[in-house]
Tab-separated table of C-alpha atoms and ligand atoms in Angstrom:
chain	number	residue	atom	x	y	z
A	1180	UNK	CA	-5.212	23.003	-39.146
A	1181	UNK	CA	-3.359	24.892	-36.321
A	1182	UNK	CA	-0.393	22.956	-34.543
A	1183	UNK	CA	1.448	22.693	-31.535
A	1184	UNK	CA	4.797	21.530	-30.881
A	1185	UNK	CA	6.025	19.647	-27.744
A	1186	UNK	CA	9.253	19.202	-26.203
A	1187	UNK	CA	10.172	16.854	-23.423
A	1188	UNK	CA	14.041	17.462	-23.156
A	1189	UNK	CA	15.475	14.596	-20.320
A	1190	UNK	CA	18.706	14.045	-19.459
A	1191	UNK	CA	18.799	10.841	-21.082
A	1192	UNK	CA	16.390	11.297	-24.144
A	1193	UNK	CA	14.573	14.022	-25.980
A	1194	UNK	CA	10.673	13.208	-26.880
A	1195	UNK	CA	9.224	15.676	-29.624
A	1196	UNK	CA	5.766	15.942	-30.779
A	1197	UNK	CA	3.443	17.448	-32.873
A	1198	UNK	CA	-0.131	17.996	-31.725
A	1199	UNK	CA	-3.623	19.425	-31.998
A	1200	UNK	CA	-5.490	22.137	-30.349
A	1201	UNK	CA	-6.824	18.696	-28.304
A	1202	UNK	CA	-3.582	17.553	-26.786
A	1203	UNK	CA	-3.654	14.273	-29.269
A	1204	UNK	CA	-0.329	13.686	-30.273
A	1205	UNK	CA	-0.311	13.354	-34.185
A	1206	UNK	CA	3.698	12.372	-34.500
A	1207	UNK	CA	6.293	11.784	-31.945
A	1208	UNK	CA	9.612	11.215	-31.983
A	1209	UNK	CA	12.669	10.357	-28.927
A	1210	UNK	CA	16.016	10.560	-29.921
A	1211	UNK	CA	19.271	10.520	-27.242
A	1212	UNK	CA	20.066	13.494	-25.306
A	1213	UNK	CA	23.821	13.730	-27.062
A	1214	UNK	CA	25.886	17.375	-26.665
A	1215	UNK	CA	23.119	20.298	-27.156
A	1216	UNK	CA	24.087	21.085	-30.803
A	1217	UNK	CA	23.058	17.964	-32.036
A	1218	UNK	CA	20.137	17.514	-29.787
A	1219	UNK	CA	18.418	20.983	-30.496
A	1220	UNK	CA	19.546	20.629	-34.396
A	1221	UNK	CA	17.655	17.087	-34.187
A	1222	UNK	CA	14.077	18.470	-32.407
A	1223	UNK	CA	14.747	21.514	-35.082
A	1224	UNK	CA	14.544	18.616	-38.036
A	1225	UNK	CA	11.687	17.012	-36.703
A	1226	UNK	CA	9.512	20.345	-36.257
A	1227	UNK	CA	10.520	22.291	-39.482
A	1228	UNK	CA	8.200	20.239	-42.215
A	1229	UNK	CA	5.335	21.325	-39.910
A	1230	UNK	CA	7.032	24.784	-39.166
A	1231	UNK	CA	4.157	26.699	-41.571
A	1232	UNK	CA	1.015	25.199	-39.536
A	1233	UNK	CA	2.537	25.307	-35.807
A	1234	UNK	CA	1.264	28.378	-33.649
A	1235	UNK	CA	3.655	27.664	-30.839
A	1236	UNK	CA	6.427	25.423	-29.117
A	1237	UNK	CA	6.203	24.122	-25.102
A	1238	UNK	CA	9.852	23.000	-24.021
A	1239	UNK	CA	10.040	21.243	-20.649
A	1240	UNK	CA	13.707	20.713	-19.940
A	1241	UNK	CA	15.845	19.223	-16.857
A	1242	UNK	CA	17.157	21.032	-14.501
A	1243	UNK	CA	18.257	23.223	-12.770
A	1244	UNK	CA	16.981	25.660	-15.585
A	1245	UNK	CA	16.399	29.639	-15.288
A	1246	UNK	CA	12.937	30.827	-15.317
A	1247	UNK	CA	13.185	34.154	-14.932
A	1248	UNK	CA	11.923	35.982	-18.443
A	1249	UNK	CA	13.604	38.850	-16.996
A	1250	UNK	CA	16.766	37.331	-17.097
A	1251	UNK	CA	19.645	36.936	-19.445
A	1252	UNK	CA	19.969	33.528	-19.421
A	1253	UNK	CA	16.122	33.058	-19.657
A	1254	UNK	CA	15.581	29.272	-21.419
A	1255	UNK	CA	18.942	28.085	-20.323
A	1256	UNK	CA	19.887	24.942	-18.219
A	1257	UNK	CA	22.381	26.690	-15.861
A	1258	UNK	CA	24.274	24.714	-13.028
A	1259	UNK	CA	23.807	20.890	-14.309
A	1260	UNK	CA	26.599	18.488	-14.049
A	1261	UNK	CA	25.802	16.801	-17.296
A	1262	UNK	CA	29.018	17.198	-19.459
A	1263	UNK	CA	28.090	19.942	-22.134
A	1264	UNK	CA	25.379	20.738	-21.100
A	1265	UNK	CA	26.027	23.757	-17.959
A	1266	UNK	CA	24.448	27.126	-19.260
A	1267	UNK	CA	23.423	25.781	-22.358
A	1268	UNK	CA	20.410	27.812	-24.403
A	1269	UNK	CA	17.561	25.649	-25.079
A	1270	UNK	CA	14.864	27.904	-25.746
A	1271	UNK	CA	16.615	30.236	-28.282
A	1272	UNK	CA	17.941	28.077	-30.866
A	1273	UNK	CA	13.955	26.498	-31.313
A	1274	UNK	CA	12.665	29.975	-31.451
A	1275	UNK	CA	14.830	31.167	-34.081
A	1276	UNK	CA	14.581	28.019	-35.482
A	1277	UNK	CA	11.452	27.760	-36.091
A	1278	UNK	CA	10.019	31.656	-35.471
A	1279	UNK	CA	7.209	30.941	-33.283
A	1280	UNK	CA	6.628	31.873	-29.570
A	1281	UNK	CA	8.433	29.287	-27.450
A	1282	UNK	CA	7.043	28.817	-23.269
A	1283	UNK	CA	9.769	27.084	-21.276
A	1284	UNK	CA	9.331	25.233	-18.425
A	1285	UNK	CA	10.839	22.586	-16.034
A	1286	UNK	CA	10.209	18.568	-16.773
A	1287	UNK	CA	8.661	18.050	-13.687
A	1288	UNK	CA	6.502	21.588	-14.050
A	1289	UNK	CA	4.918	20.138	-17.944
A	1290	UNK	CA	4.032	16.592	-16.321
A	1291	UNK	CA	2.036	18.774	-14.002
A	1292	UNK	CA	0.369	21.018	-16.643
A	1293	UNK	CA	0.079	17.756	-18.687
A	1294	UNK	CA	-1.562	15.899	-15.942
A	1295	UNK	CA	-3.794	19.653	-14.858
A	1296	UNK	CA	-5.058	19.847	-18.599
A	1297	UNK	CA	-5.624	16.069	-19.257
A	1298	UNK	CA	-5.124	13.226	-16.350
A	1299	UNK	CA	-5.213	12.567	-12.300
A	1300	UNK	CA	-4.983	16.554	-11.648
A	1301	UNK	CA	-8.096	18.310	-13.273
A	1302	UNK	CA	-10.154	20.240	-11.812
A	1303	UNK	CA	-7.706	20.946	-8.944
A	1304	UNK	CA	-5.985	24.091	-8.492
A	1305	UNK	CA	-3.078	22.968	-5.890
A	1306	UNK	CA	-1.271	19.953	-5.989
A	1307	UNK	CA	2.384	18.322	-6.516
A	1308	UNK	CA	3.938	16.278	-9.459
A	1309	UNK	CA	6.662	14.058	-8.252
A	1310	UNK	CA	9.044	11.947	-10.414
A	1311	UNK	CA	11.207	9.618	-8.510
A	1312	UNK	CA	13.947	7.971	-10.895
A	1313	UNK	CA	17.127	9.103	-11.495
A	1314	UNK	CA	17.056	11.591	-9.639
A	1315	UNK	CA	13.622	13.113	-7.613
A	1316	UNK	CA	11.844	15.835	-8.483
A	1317	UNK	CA	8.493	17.707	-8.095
A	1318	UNK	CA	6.339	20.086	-9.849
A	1319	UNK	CA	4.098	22.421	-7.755
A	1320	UNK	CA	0.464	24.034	-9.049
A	1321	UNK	CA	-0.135	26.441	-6.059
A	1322	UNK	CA	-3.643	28.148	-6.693
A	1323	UNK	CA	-3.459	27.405	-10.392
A	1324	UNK	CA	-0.284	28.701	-10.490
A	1325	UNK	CA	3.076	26.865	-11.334
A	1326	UNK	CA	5.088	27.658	-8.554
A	1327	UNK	CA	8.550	29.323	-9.624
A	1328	UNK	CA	9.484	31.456	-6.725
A	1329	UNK	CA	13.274	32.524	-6.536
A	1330	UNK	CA	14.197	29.532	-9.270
A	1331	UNK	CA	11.957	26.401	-8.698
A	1332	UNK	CA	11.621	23.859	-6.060
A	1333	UNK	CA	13.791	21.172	-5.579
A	1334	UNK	CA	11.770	18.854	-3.229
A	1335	UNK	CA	14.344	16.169	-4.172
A	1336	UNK	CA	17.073	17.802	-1.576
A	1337	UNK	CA	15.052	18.243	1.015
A	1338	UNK	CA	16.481	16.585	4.523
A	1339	UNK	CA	14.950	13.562	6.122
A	1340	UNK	CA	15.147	12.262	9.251
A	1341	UNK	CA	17.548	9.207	8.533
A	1342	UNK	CA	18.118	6.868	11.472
A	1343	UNK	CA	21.444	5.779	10.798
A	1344	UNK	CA	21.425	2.669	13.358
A	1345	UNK	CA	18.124	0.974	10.956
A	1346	UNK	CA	19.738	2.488	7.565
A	1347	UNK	CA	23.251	2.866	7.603
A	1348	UNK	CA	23.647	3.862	3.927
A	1349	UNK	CA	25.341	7.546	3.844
A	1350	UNK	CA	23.238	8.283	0.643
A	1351	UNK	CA	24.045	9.195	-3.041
A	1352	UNK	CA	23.931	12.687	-3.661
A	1353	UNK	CA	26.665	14.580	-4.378
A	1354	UNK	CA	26.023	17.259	-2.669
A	1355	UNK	CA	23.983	16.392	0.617
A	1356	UNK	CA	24.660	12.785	0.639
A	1357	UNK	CA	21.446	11.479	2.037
A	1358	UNK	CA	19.057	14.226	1.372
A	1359	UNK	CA	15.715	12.667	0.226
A	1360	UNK	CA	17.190	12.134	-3.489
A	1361	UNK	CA	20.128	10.431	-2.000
A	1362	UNK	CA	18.355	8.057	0.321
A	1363	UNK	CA	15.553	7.223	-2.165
A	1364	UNK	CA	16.039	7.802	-5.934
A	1365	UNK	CA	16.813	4.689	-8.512
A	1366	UNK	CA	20.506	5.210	-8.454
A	1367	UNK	CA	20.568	5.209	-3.718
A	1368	UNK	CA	18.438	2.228	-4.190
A	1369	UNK	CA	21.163	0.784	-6.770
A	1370	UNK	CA	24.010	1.761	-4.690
A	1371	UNK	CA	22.547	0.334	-1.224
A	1372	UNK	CA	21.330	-3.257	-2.521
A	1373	UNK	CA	24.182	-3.425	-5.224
A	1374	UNK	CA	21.708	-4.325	-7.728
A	1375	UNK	CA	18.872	-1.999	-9.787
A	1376	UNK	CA	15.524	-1.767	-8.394
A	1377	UNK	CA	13.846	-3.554	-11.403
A	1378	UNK	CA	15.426	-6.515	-10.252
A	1379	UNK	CA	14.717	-6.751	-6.699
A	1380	UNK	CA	12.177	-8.812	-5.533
A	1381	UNK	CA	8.762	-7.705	-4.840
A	1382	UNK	CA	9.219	-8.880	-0.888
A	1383	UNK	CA	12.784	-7.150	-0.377
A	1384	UNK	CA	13.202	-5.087	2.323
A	1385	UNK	CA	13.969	-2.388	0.251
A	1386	UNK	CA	10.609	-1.097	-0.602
A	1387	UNK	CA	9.444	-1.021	3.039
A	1388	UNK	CA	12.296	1.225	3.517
A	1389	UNK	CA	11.686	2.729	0.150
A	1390	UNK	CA	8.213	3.559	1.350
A	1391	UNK	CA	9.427	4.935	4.858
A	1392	UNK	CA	11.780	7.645	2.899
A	1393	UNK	CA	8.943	8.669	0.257
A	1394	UNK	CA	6.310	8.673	3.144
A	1395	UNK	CA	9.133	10.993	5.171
A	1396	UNK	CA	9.401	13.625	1.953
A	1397	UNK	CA	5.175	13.360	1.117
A	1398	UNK	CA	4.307	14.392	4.846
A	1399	UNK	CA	6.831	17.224	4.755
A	1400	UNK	CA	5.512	17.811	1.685
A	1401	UNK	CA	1.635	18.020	2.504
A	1402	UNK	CA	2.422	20.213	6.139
A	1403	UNK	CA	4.213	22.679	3.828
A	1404	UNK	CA	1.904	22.737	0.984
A	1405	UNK	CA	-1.234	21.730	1.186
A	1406	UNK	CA	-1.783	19.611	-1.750
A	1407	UNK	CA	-5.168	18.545	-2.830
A	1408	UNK	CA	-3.007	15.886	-4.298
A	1409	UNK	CA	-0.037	14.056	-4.930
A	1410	UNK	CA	0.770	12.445	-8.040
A	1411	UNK	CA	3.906	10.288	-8.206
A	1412	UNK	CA	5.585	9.297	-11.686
A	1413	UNK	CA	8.967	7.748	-12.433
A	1414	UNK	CA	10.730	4.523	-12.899
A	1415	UNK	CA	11.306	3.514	-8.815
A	1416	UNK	CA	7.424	3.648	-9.204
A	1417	UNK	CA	6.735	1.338	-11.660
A	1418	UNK	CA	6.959	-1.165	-8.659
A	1419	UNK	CA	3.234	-1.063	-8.513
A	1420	UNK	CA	3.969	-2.262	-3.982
A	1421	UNK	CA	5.150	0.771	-3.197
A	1422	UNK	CA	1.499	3.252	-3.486
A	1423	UNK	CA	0.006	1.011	-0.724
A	1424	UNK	CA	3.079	0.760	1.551
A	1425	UNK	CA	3.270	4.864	1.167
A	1426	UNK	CA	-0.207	5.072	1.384
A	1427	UNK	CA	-0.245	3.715	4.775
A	1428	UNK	CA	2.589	4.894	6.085
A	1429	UNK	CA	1.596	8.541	5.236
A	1430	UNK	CA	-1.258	8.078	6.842
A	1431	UNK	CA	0.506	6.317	9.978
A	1432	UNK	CA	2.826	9.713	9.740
A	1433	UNK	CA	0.206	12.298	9.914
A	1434	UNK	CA	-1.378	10.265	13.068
A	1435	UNK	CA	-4.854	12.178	12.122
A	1436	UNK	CA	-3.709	15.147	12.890
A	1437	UNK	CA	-5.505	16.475	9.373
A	1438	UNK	CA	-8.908	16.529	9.141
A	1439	UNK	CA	-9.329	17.408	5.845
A	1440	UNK	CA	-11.828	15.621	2.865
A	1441	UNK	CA	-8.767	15.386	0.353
A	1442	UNK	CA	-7.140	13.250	2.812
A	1443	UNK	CA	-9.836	10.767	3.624
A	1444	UNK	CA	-9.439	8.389	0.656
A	1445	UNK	CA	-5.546	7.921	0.158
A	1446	UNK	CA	-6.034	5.499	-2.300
A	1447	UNK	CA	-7.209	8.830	-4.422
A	1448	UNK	CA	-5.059	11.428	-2.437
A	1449	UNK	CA	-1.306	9.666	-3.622
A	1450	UNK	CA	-1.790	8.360	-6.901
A	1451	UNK	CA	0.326	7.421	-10.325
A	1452	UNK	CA	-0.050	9.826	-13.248
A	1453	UNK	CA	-2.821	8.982	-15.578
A	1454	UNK	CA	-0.785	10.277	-18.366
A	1455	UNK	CA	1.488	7.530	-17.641
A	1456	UNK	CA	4.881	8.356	-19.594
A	1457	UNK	CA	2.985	10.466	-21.975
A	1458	UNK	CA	2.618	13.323	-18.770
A	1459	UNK	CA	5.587	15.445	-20.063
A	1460	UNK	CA	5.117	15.638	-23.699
A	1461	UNK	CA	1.616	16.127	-23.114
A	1462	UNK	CA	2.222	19.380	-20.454
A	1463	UNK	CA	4.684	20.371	-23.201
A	1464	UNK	CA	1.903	21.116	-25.866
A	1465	UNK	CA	-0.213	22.774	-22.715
A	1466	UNK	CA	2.585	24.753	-22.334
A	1467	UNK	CA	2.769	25.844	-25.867
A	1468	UNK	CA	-0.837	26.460	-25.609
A	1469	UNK	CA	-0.432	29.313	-22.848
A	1470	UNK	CA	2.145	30.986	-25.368
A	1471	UNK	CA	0.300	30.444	-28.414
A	1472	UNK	CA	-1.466	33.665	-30.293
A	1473	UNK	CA	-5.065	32.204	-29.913
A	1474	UNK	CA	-5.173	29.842	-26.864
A	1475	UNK	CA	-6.708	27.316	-27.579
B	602	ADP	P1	14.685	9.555	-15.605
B	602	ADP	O1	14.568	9.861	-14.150
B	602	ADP	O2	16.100	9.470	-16.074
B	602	ADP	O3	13.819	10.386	-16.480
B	602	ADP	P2	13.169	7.128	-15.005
B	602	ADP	O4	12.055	7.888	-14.407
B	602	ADP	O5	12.847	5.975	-15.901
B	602	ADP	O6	14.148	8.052	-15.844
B	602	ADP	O7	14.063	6.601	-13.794
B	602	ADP	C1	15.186	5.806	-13.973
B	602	ADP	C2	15.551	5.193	-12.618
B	602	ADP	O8	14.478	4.363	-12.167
B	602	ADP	C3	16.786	4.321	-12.670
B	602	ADP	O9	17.570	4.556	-11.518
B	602	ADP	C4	16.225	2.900	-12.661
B	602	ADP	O10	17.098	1.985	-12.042
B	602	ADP	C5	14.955	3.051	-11.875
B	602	ADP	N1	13.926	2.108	-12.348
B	602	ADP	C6	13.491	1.952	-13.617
B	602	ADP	N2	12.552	1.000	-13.679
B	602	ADP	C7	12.377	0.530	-12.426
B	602	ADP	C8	11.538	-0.460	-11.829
B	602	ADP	N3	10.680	-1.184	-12.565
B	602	ADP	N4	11.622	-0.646	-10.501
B	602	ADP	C9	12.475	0.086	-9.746
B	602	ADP	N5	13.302	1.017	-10.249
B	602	ADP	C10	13.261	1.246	-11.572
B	603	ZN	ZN1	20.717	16.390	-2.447
């Protein structure tokens, strides 16, 4: 039997898998992201029994990572602030580990592939991944097409309008302060209620405001893009209030100004991944289809 490795690399844990040519995930494994010795010789144990049967590897890192196969530092992570971990290789020590081709991709970009191939996004050939948790990301498919461009996006740092007098909070990122990630990712929310979001109530007034700054990012989002549709993962979602409150206020946003099927049923336009936490490991073994001798 031909097989297919998978690798979710996060910030905060690695998930590795091994998998057939129909994306079912025959053994997994997570293990802390530690220094990127450790963590690459770690994914290297798990895959190396298996290394005579596996065609190809899909590695979906975090970011910022470099893209480019033209480039030198192809595979690396390049400008992250996690200690250790700033222009660190990722893709070279699996493929010489393990001597089989190796695609590399973005976290957010696999969850997309993982939810194209298998969950909310088949059949459509533009739409947007978002994760909102630690930080916020998103993944774009642009005509079937990951979209790349000059790195990749980062539709986390995008500006929103921020009325100061309602929402005085001068956001958490380090670099923009309240840019959308630093008005509305799990660590802003933290910071601005002094507690996590997992243990505010379901009727705080943070998830109406919650809603306002994801509703803000979505309709920028949707003018610039043109999703078919918008699929929103992470842990600040797992409060199962927010999809309606965005929902509506999307649509209270847009004021009917798009007339367009896709947008007629927003209860099927935003939606959670139907992958669930499996999107990412899942897009990984897509990924290592597309690189695999015979694609399956
Ligand atoms: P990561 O972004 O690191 O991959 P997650 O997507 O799980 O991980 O996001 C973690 C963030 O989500 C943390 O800031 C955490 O406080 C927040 N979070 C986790 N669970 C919940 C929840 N049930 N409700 C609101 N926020 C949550
Ligand atoms: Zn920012």
């Amino acid at each position: 039997m031909t097989l297919y490795g998978g690798i979710e690399g996060g910030g905060t844990k690695f998930v590795c898998a091994i998998g057939n040519e129909h994306g079912d995930l025959l053994e997994t494994t997570r293990f802390s992201t530690t220094t990127p010795e450790e963590t690459l010789a770690q994914a290297l144990a798990f895959f190396q029994p298996h290394a005579g049967a596996l065609a190809s590897v899909g590695i979906g890192s975090f970011g910022p990572v470099d893209l480019n196969p033209h480039s030198p530092t192809f595979g690396y992570v390049t400008t992250t602030p996690k200690p250790g971990w700033a222009w660190a290789d990722v893709a070279g020590p699996i493929r010489a580990g393990l001597g089989v081709p190796v695609g590399f991709e973005l976290d957010v970009n696999i969850a997309a592939m993982g939810e194209h191939r298998w969950g909310a996004a088949r059949g459509l050939d533009t739409f947007i991944y978002l994760t909102i948790g630690t930080g916020i990301g998103g993944g774009v498919m642009a005509e079937g097409k990951l979209l790349h461009g000059a790195m990749h996006p980062e539709m986390g740092h995008i500006l929103l309008a921020h009325d100061r007098a309602a929402d005085p909070f001068a956001g958490a990122c380090p670099f923009h302060g309240d840019c959308f990630e630093g008005l509305a990712a799990g660590p802003a929310l933290e910071k601005r209620w002094g507690q996590k979001g997992a243990s505010l109530p379901e009727g705080h007034p943070a998830w109406a405001l919650e809603a306002h700054y994801v509703a803000l990012g979505l309709v920028s989002f949707i003018c610039t893009l043109a999703p078919q549709r918008i699929i929103i993962g992470g842990g600040v979602m797992q409060q199962p209030q927010l999809f309606p409150m965005v929902r509506e206020k999307v649509t209270q946003l847009l004021n009917g100004y798009l007339q367009i099927s896709y947008l007629k049923d927003m209860d099927t336009y935003i939606v959670p991944p139907a992958l669930g936490g499996e999107a990412g490991v899942k897009g990984a073994l897509a990924l290592a289809f597309s690189v695999a001798p015979d694609r399956p």
